Short mmCIF file of C-alpha atoms in Angstrom, two decimals:
data_model
loop_
_atom_site.label_atom_id
_atom_site.label_comp_id
_atom_site.label_asym_id
_atom_site.label_seq_id
_atom_site.Cartn_x
_atom_site.Cartn_y
_atom_site.Cartn_z
CA UNK A 249 26.77 15.96 2.46
CA UNK A 250 24.35 15.41 -0.43
CA UNK A 251 21.48 12.97 -0.63
CA UNK A 252 21.52 10.22 -3.23
CA UNK A 253 18.43 9.62 -5.34
CA UNK A 254 17.53 6.85 -2.85
CA UNK A 255 17.61 9.35 0.01
CA UNK A 256 15.48 12.04 -1.63
CA UNK A 257 12.98 13.56 0.75
CA UNK A 258 9.27 13.17 -0.04
CA UNK A 259 7.31 16.12 -1.36
CA UNK A 260 3.65 16.84 -0.73
CA UNK A 261 1.29 15.84 -3.52
CA UNK A 262 -2.25 17.23 -3.16
CA UNK A 263 -3.64 14.18 -5.00
CA UNK A 264 -1.54 11.67 -3.04
CA UNK A 265 -4.47 9.35 -2.25
CA UNK A 266 -5.50 8.99 -5.89
CA UNK A 267 -1.86 8.49 -6.91
CA UNK A 268 -1.38 5.79 -4.27
CA UNK A 269 -4.50 3.91 -5.36
CA UNK A 270 -3.57 4.27 -9.05
CA UNK A 271 -0.15 2.82 -8.21
CA UNK A 272 -1.80 -0.04 -6.29
CA UNK A 273 -4.01 -0.82 -9.31
CA UNK A 274 -1.00 -0.79 -11.63
CA UNK A 275 0.86 -3.12 -9.26
CA UNK A 276 -2.07 -5.56 -9.22
CA UNK A 277 -2.34 -5.42 -13.03
CA UNK A 278 1.41 -6.13 -13.38
CA UNK A 279 1.12 -9.02 -10.91
CA UNK A 280 -1.82 -10.46 -12.90
CA UNK A 281 0.29 -10.39 -16.07
CA UNK A 282 3.19 -12.05 -14.25
CA UNK A 283 0.84 -14.66 -12.75
CA UNK A 284 -0.50 -15.57 -16.22
CA UNK A 285 3.04 -15.90 -17.59
CA UNK A 286 4.13 -18.06 -14.65
CA UNK A 287 1.09 -20.32 -15.11
CA UNK A 288 1.99 -20.80 -18.80
CA UNK A 289 5.55 -21.65 -17.74
CA UNK A 290 4.33 -24.05 -15.02
CA UNK A 291 5.94 -21.95 -12.28
CA UNK A 292 4.51 -21.28 -8.81
CA UNK A 293 1.82 -18.62 -8.77
CA UNK A 294 2.46 -15.35 -6.96
CA UNK A 295 -0.27 -13.24 -5.40
CA UNK A 296 -0.19 -9.72 -3.99
CA UNK A 297 -2.33 -8.10 -1.27
CA UNK A 298 -2.30 -4.30 -0.99
CA UNK A 299 -3.60 -2.01 1.74
CA UNK A 300 -3.28 1.78 1.45
CA UNK A 301 -3.83 4.13 4.37
CA UNK A 302 -3.51 7.88 4.84
CA UNK A 303 -2.22 9.70 7.89
CA UNK A 304 0.78 11.36 9.46
CA UNK A 305 4.05 9.50 9.22
CA UNK A 306 7.77 10.02 9.10
CA UNK A 307 9.27 9.31 5.69
CA UNK A 308 12.84 9.45 4.52
CA UNK A 309 16.26 7.96 5.06
CA UNK A 310 16.48 6.42 8.51
CA UNK A 311 19.54 4.84 10.07
CA UNK A 312 23.25 5.40 10.29
CA UNK A 313 26.02 5.74 7.72
CA UNK A 314 26.60 2.00 8.10
CA UNK A 315 23.00 1.05 7.46
CA UNK A 316 20.47 3.49 6.10
CA UNK A 317 17.11 2.76 4.51
CA UNK A 318 14.43 4.90 3.00
CA UNK A 319 11.33 3.98 4.98
CA UNK A 320 8.09 5.21 6.48
CA UNK A 321 7.08 4.85 10.10
CA UNK A 322 3.99 5.84 12.05
CA UNK A 323 0.51 4.77 13.10
CA UNK A 324 -0.94 5.13 9.58
CA UNK A 325 1.78 2.80 8.28
CA UNK A 326 1.11 0.26 11.03
CA UNK A 327 -2.62 0.28 10.26
CA UNK A 328 -1.93 -0.33 6.56
CA UNK A 329 0.40 -3.21 7.40
CA UNK A 330 -2.11 -4.81 9.76
CA UNK A 331 -5.15 -4.43 7.49
CA UNK A 332 -3.16 -5.88 4.60
CA UNK A 333 -3.89 -9.36 5.96
CA UNK A 334 -7.61 -8.62 5.44
CA UNK A 335 -7.12 -7.99 1.71
CA UNK A 336 -7.80 -10.94 -0.53
CA UNK A 337 -4.94 -11.86 -2.87
CA UNK A 338 -5.15 -9.65 -5.94
CA UNK A 339 -7.26 -7.05 -4.15
CA UNK A 340 -6.76 -3.58 -2.68
CA UNK A 341 -8.01 -2.15 0.62
CA UNK A 342 -8.14 1.60 1.17
CA UNK A 343 -8.45 3.29 4.55
CA UNK A 344 -11.64 5.36 4.86
CA UNK A 345 -9.70 8.64 4.67
CA UNK A 346 -7.71 7.46 1.65
CA UNK A 347 -10.90 6.43 -0.17
CA UNK A 348 -12.56 9.78 0.61
CA UNK A 349 -9.53 11.81 -0.51
CA UNK A 350 -9.38 9.80 -3.75
CA UNK A 351 -13.07 10.51 -4.44
CA UNK A 352 -14.19 6.97 -3.62
CA UNK A 353 -16.24 7.90 -0.56
CA UNK A 354 -19.32 6.24 -2.10
CA UNK A 355 -17.77 2.81 -1.58
CA UNK A 356 -19.20 0.89 1.39
CA UNK A 357 -16.92 0.83 4.41
CA UNK A 358 -16.08 -2.18 6.55
CA UNK A 359 -14.97 -1.98 10.14
CA UNK A 360 -12.45 -4.35 11.70
CA UNK A 361 -10.35 -4.42 14.82
CA UNK A 362 -6.61 -4.49 14.29
CA UNK A 363 -3.84 -5.17 16.78
CA UNK A 364 -2.49 -2.03 18.43
CA UNK A 365 -5.63 0.06 17.96
CA UNK A 366 -8.34 0.61 20.58
CA UNK A 367 -10.89 1.79 18.00
CA UNK A 368 -11.93 -0.30 15.00
CA UNK A 369 -10.42 0.64 11.62
CA UNK A 370 -12.67 1.55 8.70
CA UNK A 371 -11.71 0.76 5.14
CA UNK A 372 -13.12 0.12 1.67
CA UNK A 373 -12.49 -2.84 -0.59
CA UNK A 374 -11.79 -1.50 -4.05
CA UNK A 375 -13.59 -3.20 -6.91
CA UNK A 376 -11.39 -5.42 -9.09
#
């Protein structure tokens, strides 16, 4: 049984944190261009919030032959999903470890409590 391109297993990237934040910036830039176009066309405005976190997780195709999805699961994923609500539209939050690994450890860190965690979560708001 071979994997399709959608089922490809992830490979380790030593600069994964920088890549993830670069991708987040590109996504926000693309959304800004789309937002400007939609405003010109008098369409509803779309906004995007992004939160990036680093930690152990399970990644890959999960499910059965009837329904299989490529997904990620784990505590680091849950923290990213829950801190995403703290990101302003058009902005990016980075977990403290992500920011440090990406060389952004000089950014000030905020601490917030998130559901499912006994200890507060620390993260940085990336500049626009």
